[in-house]
PDB file of C-alpha atoms in Angstrom:
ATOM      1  CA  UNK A  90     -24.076 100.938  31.773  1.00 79.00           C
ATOM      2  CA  UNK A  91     -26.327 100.431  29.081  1.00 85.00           C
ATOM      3  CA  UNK A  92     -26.809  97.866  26.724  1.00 91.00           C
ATOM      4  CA  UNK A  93     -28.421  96.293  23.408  1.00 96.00           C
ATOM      5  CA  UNK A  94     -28.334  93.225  22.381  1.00 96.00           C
ATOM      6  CA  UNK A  95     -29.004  91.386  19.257  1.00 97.00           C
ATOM      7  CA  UNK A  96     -29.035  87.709  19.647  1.00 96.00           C
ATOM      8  CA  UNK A  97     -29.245  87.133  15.748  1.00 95.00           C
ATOM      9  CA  UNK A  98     -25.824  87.772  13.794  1.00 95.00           C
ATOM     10  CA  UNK A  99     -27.920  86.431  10.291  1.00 97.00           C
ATOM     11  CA  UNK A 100     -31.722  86.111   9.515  1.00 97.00           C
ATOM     12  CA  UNK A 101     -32.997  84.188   6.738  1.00 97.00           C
ATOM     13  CA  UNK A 102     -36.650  83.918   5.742  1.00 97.00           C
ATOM     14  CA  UNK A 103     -38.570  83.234   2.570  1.00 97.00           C
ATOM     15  CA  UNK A 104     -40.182  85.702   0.645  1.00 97.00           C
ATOM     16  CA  UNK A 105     -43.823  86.872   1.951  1.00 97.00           C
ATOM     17  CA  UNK A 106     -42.827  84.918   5.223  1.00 97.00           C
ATOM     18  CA  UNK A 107     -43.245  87.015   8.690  1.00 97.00           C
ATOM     19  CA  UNK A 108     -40.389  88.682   9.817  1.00 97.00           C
ATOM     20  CA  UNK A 109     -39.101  89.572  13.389  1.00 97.00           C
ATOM     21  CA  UNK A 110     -35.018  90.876  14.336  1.00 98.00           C
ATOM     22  CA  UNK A 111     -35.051  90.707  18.173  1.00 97.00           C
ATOM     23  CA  UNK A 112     -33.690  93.291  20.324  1.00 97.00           C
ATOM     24  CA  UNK A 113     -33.216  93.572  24.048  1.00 97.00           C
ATOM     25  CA  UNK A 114     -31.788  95.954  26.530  1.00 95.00           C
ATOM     26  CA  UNK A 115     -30.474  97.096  29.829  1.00 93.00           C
ATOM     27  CA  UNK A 116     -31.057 100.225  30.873  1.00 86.00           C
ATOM     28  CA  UNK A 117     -32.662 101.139  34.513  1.00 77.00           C
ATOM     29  CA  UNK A 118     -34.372 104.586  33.404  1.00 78.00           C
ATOM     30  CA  UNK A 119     -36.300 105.088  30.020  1.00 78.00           C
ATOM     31  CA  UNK A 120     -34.384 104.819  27.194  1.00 86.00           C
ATOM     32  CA  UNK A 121     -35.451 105.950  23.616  1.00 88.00           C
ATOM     33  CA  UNK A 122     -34.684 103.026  21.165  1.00 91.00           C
ATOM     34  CA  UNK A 123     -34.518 103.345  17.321  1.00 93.00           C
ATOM     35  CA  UNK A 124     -33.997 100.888  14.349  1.00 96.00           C
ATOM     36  CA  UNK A 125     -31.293 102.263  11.680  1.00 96.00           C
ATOM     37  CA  UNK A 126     -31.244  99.791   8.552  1.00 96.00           C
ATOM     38  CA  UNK A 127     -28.142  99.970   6.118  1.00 95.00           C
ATOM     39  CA  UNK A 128     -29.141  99.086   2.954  1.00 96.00           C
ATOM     40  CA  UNK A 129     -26.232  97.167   0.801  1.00 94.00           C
ATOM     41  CA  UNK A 130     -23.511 100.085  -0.357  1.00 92.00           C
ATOM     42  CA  UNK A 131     -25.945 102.424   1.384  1.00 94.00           C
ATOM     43  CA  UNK A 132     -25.555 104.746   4.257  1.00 94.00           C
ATOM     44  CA  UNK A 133     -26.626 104.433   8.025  1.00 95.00           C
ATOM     45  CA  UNK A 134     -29.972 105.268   8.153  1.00 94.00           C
ATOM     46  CA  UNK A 135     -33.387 105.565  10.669  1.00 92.00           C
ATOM     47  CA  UNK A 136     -36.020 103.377   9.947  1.00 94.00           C
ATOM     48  CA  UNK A 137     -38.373 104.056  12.945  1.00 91.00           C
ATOM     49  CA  UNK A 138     -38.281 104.845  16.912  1.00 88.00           C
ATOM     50  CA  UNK A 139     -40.447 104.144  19.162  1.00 84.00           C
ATOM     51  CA  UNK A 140     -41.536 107.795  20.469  1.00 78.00           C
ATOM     52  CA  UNK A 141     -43.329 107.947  16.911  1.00 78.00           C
ATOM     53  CA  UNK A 142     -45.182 104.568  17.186  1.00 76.00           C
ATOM     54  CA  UNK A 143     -45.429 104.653  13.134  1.00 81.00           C
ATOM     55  CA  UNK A 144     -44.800 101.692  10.730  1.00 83.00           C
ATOM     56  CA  UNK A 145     -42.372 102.011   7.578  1.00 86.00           C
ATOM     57  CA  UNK A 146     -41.713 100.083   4.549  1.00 91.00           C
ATOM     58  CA  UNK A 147     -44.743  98.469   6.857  1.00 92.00           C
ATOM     59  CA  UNK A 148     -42.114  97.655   9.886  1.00 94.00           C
ATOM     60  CA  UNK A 149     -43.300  98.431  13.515  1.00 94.00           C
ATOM     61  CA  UNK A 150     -41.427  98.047  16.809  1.00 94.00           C
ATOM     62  CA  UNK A 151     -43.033  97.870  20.090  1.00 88.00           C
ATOM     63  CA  UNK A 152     -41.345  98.980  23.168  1.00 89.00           C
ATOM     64  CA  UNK A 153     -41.801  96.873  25.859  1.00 90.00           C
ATOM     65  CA  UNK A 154     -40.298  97.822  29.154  1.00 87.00           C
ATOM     66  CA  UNK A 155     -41.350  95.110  31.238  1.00 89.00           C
ATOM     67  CA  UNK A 156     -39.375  92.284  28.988  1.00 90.00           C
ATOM     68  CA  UNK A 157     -36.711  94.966  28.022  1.00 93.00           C
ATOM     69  CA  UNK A 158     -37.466  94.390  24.436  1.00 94.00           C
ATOM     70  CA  UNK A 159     -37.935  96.588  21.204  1.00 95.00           C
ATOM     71  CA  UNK A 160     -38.673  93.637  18.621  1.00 97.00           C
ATOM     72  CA  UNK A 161     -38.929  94.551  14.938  1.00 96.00           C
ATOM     73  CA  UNK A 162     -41.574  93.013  12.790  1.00 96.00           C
ATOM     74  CA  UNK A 163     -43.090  92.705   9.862  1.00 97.00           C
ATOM     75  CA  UNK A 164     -45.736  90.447   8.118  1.00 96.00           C
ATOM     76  CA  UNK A 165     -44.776  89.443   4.679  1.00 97.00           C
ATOM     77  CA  UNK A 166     -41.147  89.749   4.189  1.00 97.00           C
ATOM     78  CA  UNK A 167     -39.979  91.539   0.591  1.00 97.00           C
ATOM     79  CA  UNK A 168     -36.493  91.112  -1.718  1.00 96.00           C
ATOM     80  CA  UNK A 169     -35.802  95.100  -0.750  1.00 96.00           C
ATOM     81  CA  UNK A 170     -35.778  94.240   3.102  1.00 97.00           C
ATOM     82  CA  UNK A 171     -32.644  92.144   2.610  1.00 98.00           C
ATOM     83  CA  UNK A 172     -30.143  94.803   4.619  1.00 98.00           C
ATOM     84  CA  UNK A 173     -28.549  95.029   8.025  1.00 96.00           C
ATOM     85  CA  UNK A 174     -30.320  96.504  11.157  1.00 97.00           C
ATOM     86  CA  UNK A 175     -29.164  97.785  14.024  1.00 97.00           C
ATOM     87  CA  UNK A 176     -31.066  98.092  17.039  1.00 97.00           C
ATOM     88  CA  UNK A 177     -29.884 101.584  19.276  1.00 95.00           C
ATOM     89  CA  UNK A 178     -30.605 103.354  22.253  1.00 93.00           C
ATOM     90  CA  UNK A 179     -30.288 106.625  23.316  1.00 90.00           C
ATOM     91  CA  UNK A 180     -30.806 107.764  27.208  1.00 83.00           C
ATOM     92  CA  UNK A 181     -33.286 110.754  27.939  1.00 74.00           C
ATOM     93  CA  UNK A 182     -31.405 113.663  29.193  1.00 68.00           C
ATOM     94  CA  UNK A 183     -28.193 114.969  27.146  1.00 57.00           C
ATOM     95  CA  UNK A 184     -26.695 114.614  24.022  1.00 76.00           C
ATOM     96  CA  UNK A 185     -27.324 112.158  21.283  1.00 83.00           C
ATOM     97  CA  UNK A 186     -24.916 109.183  22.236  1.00 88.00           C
ATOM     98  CA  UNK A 187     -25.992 106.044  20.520  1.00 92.00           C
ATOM     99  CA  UNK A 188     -25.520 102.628  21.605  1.00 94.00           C
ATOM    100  CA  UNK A 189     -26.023 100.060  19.180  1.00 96.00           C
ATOM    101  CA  UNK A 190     -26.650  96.491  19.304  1.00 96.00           C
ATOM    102  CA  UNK A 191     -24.477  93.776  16.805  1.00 95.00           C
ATOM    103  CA  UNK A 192     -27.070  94.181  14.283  1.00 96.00           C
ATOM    104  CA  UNK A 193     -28.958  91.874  12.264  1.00 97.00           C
ATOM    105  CA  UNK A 194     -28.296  90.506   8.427  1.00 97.00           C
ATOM    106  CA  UNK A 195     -31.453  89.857   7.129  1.00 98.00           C
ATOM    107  CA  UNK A 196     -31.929  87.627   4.162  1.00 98.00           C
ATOM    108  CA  UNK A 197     -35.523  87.802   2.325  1.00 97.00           C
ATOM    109  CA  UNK A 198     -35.258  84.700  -0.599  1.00 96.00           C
ATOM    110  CA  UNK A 199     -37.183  84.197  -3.468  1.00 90.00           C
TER     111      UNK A 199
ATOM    112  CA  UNK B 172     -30.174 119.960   1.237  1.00 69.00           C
ATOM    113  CA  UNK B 173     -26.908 118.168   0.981  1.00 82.00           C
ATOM    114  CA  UNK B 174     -26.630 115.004   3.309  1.00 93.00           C
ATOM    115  CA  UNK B 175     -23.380 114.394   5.625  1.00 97.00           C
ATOM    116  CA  UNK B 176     -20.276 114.017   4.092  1.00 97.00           C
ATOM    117  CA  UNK B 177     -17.099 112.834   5.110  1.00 98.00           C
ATOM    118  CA  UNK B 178     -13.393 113.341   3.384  1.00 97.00           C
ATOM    119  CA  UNK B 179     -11.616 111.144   2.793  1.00 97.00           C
ATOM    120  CA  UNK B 180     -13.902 108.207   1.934  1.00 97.00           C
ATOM    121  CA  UNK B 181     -10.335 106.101   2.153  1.00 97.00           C
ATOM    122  CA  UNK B 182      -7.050 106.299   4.016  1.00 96.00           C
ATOM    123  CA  UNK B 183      -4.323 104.079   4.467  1.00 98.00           C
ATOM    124  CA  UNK B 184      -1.269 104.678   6.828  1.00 97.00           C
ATOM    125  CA  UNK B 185       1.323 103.057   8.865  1.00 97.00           C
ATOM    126  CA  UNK B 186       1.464 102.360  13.157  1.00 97.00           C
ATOM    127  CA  UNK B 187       2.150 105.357  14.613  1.00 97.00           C
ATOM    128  CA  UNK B 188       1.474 107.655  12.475  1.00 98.00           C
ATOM    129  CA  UNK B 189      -1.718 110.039  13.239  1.00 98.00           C
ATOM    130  CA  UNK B 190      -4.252 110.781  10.963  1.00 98.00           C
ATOM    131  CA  UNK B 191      -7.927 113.801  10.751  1.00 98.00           C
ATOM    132  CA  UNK B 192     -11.062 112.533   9.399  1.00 98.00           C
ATOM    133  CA  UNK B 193     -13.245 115.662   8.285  1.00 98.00           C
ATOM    134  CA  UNK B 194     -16.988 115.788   8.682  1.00 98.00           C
ATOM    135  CA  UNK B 195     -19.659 118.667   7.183  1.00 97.00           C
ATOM    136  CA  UNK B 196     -22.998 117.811   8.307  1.00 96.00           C
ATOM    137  CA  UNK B 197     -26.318 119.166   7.100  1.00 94.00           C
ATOM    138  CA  UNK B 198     -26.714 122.395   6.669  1.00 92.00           C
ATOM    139  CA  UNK B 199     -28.143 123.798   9.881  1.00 88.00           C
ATOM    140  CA  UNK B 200     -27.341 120.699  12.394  1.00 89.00           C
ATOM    141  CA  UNK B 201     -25.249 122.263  15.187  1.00 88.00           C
ATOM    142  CA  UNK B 202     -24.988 118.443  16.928  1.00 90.00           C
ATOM    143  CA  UNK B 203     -21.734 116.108  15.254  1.00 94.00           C
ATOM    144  CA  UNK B 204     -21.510 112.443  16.508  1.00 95.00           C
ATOM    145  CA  UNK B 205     -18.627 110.484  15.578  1.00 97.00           C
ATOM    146  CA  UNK B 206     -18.445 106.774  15.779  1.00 98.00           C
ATOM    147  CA  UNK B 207     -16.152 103.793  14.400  1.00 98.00           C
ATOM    148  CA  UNK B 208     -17.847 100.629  13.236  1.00 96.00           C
ATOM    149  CA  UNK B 209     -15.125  97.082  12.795  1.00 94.00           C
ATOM    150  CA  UNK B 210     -16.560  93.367  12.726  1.00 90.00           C
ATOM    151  CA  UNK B 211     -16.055  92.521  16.051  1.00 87.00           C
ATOM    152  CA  UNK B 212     -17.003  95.297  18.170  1.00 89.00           C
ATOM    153  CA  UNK B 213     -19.388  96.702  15.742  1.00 92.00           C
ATOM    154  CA  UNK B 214     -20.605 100.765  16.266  1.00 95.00           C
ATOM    155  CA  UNK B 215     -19.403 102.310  19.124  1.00 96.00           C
ATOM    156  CA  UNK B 216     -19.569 105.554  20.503  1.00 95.00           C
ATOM    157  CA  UNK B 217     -16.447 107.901  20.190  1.00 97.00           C
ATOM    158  CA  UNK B 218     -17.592 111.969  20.784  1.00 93.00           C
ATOM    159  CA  UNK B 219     -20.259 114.237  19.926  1.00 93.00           C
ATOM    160  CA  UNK B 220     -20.019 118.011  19.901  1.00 92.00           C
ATOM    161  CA  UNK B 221     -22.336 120.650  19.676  1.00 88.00           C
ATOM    162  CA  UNK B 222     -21.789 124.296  18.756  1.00 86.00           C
ATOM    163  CA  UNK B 223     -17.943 123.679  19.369  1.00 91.00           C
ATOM    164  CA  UNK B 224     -18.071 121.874  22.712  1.00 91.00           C
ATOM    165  CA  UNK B 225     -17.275 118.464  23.327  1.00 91.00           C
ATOM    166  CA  UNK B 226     -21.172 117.139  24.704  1.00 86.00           C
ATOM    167  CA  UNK B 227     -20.699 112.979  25.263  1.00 86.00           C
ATOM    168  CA  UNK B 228     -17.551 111.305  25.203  1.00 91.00           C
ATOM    169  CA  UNK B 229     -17.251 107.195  24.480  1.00 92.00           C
ATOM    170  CA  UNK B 230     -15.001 105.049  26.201  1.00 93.00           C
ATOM    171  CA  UNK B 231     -11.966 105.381  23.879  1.00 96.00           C
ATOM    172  CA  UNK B 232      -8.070 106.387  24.770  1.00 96.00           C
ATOM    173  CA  UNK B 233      -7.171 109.813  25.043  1.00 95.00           C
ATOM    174  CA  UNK B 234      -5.175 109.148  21.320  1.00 97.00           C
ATOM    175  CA  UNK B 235      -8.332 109.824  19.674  1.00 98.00           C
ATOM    176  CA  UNK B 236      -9.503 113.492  19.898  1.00 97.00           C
ATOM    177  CA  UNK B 237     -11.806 115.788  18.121  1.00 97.00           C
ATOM    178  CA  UNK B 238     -13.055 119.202  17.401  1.00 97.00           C
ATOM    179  CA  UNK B 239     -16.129 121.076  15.950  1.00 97.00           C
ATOM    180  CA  UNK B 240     -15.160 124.702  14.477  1.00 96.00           C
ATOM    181  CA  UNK B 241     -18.269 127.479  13.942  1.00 94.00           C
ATOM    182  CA  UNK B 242     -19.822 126.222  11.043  1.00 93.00           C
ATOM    183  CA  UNK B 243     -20.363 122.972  12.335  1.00 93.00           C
ATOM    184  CA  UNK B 244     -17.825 121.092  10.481  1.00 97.00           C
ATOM    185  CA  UNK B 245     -16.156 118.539  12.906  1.00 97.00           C
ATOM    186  CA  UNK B 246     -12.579 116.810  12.806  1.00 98.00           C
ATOM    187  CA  UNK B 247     -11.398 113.956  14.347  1.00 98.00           C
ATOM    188  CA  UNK B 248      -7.831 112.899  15.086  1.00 98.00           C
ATOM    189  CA  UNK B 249      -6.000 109.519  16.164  1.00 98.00           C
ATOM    190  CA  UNK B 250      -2.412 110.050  16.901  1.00 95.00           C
ATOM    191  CA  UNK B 251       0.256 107.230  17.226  1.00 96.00           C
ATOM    192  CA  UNK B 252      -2.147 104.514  15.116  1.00 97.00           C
ATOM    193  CA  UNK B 253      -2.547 101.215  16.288  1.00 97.00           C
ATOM    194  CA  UNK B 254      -3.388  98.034  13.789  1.00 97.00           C
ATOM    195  CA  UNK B 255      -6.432  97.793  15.559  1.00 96.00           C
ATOM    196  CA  UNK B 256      -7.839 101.308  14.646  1.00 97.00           C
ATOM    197  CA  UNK B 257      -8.304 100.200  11.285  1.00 98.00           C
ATOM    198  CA  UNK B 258     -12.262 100.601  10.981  1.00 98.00           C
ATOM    199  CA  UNK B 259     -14.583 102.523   9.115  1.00 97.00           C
ATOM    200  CA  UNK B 260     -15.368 105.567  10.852  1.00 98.00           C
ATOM    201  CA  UNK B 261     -19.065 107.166  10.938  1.00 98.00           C
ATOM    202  CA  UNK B 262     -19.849 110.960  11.357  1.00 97.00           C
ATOM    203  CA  UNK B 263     -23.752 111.410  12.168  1.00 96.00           C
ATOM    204  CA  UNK B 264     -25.423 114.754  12.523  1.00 94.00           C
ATOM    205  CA  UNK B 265     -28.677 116.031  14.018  1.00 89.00           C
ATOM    206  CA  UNK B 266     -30.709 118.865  13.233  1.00 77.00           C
ATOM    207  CA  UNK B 267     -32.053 120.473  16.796  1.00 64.00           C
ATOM    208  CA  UNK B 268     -30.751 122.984  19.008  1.00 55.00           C
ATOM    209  CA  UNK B 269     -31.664 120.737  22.052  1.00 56.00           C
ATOM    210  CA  UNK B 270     -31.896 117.296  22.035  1.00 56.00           C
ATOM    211  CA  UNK B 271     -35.217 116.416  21.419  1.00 58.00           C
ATOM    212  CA  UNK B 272     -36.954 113.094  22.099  1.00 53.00           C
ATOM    213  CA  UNK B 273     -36.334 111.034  18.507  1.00 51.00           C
ATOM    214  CA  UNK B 274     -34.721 113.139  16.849  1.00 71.00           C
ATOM    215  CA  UNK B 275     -33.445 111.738  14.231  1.00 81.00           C
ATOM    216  CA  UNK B 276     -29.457 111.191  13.398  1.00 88.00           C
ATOM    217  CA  UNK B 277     -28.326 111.238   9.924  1.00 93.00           C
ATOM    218  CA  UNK B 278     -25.117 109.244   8.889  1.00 96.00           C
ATOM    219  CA  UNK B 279     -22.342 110.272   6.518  1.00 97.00           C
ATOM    220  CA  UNK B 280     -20.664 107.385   4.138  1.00 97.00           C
ATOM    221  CA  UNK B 281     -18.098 106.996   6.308  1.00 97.00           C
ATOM    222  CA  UNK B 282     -13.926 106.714   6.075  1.00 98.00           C
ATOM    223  CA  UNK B 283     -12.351 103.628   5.546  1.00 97.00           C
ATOM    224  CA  UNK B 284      -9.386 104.179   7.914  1.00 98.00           C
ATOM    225  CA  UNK B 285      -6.600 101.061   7.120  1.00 98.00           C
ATOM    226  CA  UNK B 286      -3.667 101.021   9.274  1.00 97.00           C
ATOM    227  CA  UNK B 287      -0.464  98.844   8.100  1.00 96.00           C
TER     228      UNK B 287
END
């Protein structure tokens, strides 16, 4: 079965410092993973996949099947990243199961 | 356009009794995910349906059931409630026809689902 993991239950870094949430998985085909963010009293929401390659709110996620890994970074950490992510895959062929990882807190401080 | 929303946003009841979550997702999304979200097991998977059949089914007990009627709308239904239901419960919906690589998922606000 498939699997995400998030070894990181809380992230704290310093305002403008680099940021990167870790994500890994297990899956033996060729998985589609995503990053939802939920922004405090906010709703669920997409922040990027990897199908797209983009970068938002200047966050980008490389797949990488030979470590397993769909890391998200970002350069220069603001105040308005402080939210919880959650790292989720979805397997090609049928339906639009997600499986999500723990998720990450992530604390940007002044 | 509207995003998802989900009645009721609260709910309290006792063991045993059953409860329906409602769900109206965007206008136009035929696909309706359900999935319940607690501190220790975090999101997990329960159903999704798509124009009224059941499409994916998680790896919960047979208590918890659900249904999508011809306008999309979706219910969901836990009989005989156990303390350890209490979650919040998440209703996503997507917009294609067929699943489509990345397409995205949009999330209602959820029902906070207590059980006493």
């Amino acid at each position: 079965a498939q699997r995400v993991t998030q070894p990181e239950k809380l992230l704290s870094v310093f305002k403008g410092a680099p940021v990167e949430l870790k994500c890994n998985y297990s899956y033996s085909g060729s998985p589609e993973l995503f990053w939802y963010v939920q922004y405090s009293r906010q709703r669920l929401q997409l922040l990027l996949r990897h199908i797209s390659r983009e970068s938002i709110k200047g966050f980008t996620a490389d797949l990488n099947k030979g470590e397993t890994s769909f890391h998200l970074k970002k350069p220069f950490a603001q105040e308005e990243d402080s939210a919880m992510y959650y790292c989720a895959l979805r397997l090609t062929g049928g339906g639009n199961k997600l499986t999500f990882g723990t998720g990450t807190q992530l604390k940007v401080e002044l | 356009k509207a995003g998802v929303t989900q009645t009721p946003r609260y709910l309290i009841k006792t063991r045993g009794q059953q409860v329906t979550l409602s769900c109206s997702p965007i206008s136009g999304h035929r696909s309706v995910s359900w999935y319940q979200q607690t501190p220790g097991q975090g999101l997990q998977f329960l159903f999704e349906y798509f124009s009224e059949t059941q499409r994916n089914k998680g790896n919960f007990p047979g208590r918890f059931s659900g249904r999508q009627f011809s306008n999309s709308r979706s219910e969901m239904n836990v009989s005989t409630l156990e303390l350890g239901d209490s979650a919040l419960y998440l209703c996503a919906s997507s917009p294609l026809s067929e699943r489509a690589p990345g397409d995205e998922q949009f999330f209602g606000p959820g029902t906070r689902l207590t059980v006493l």
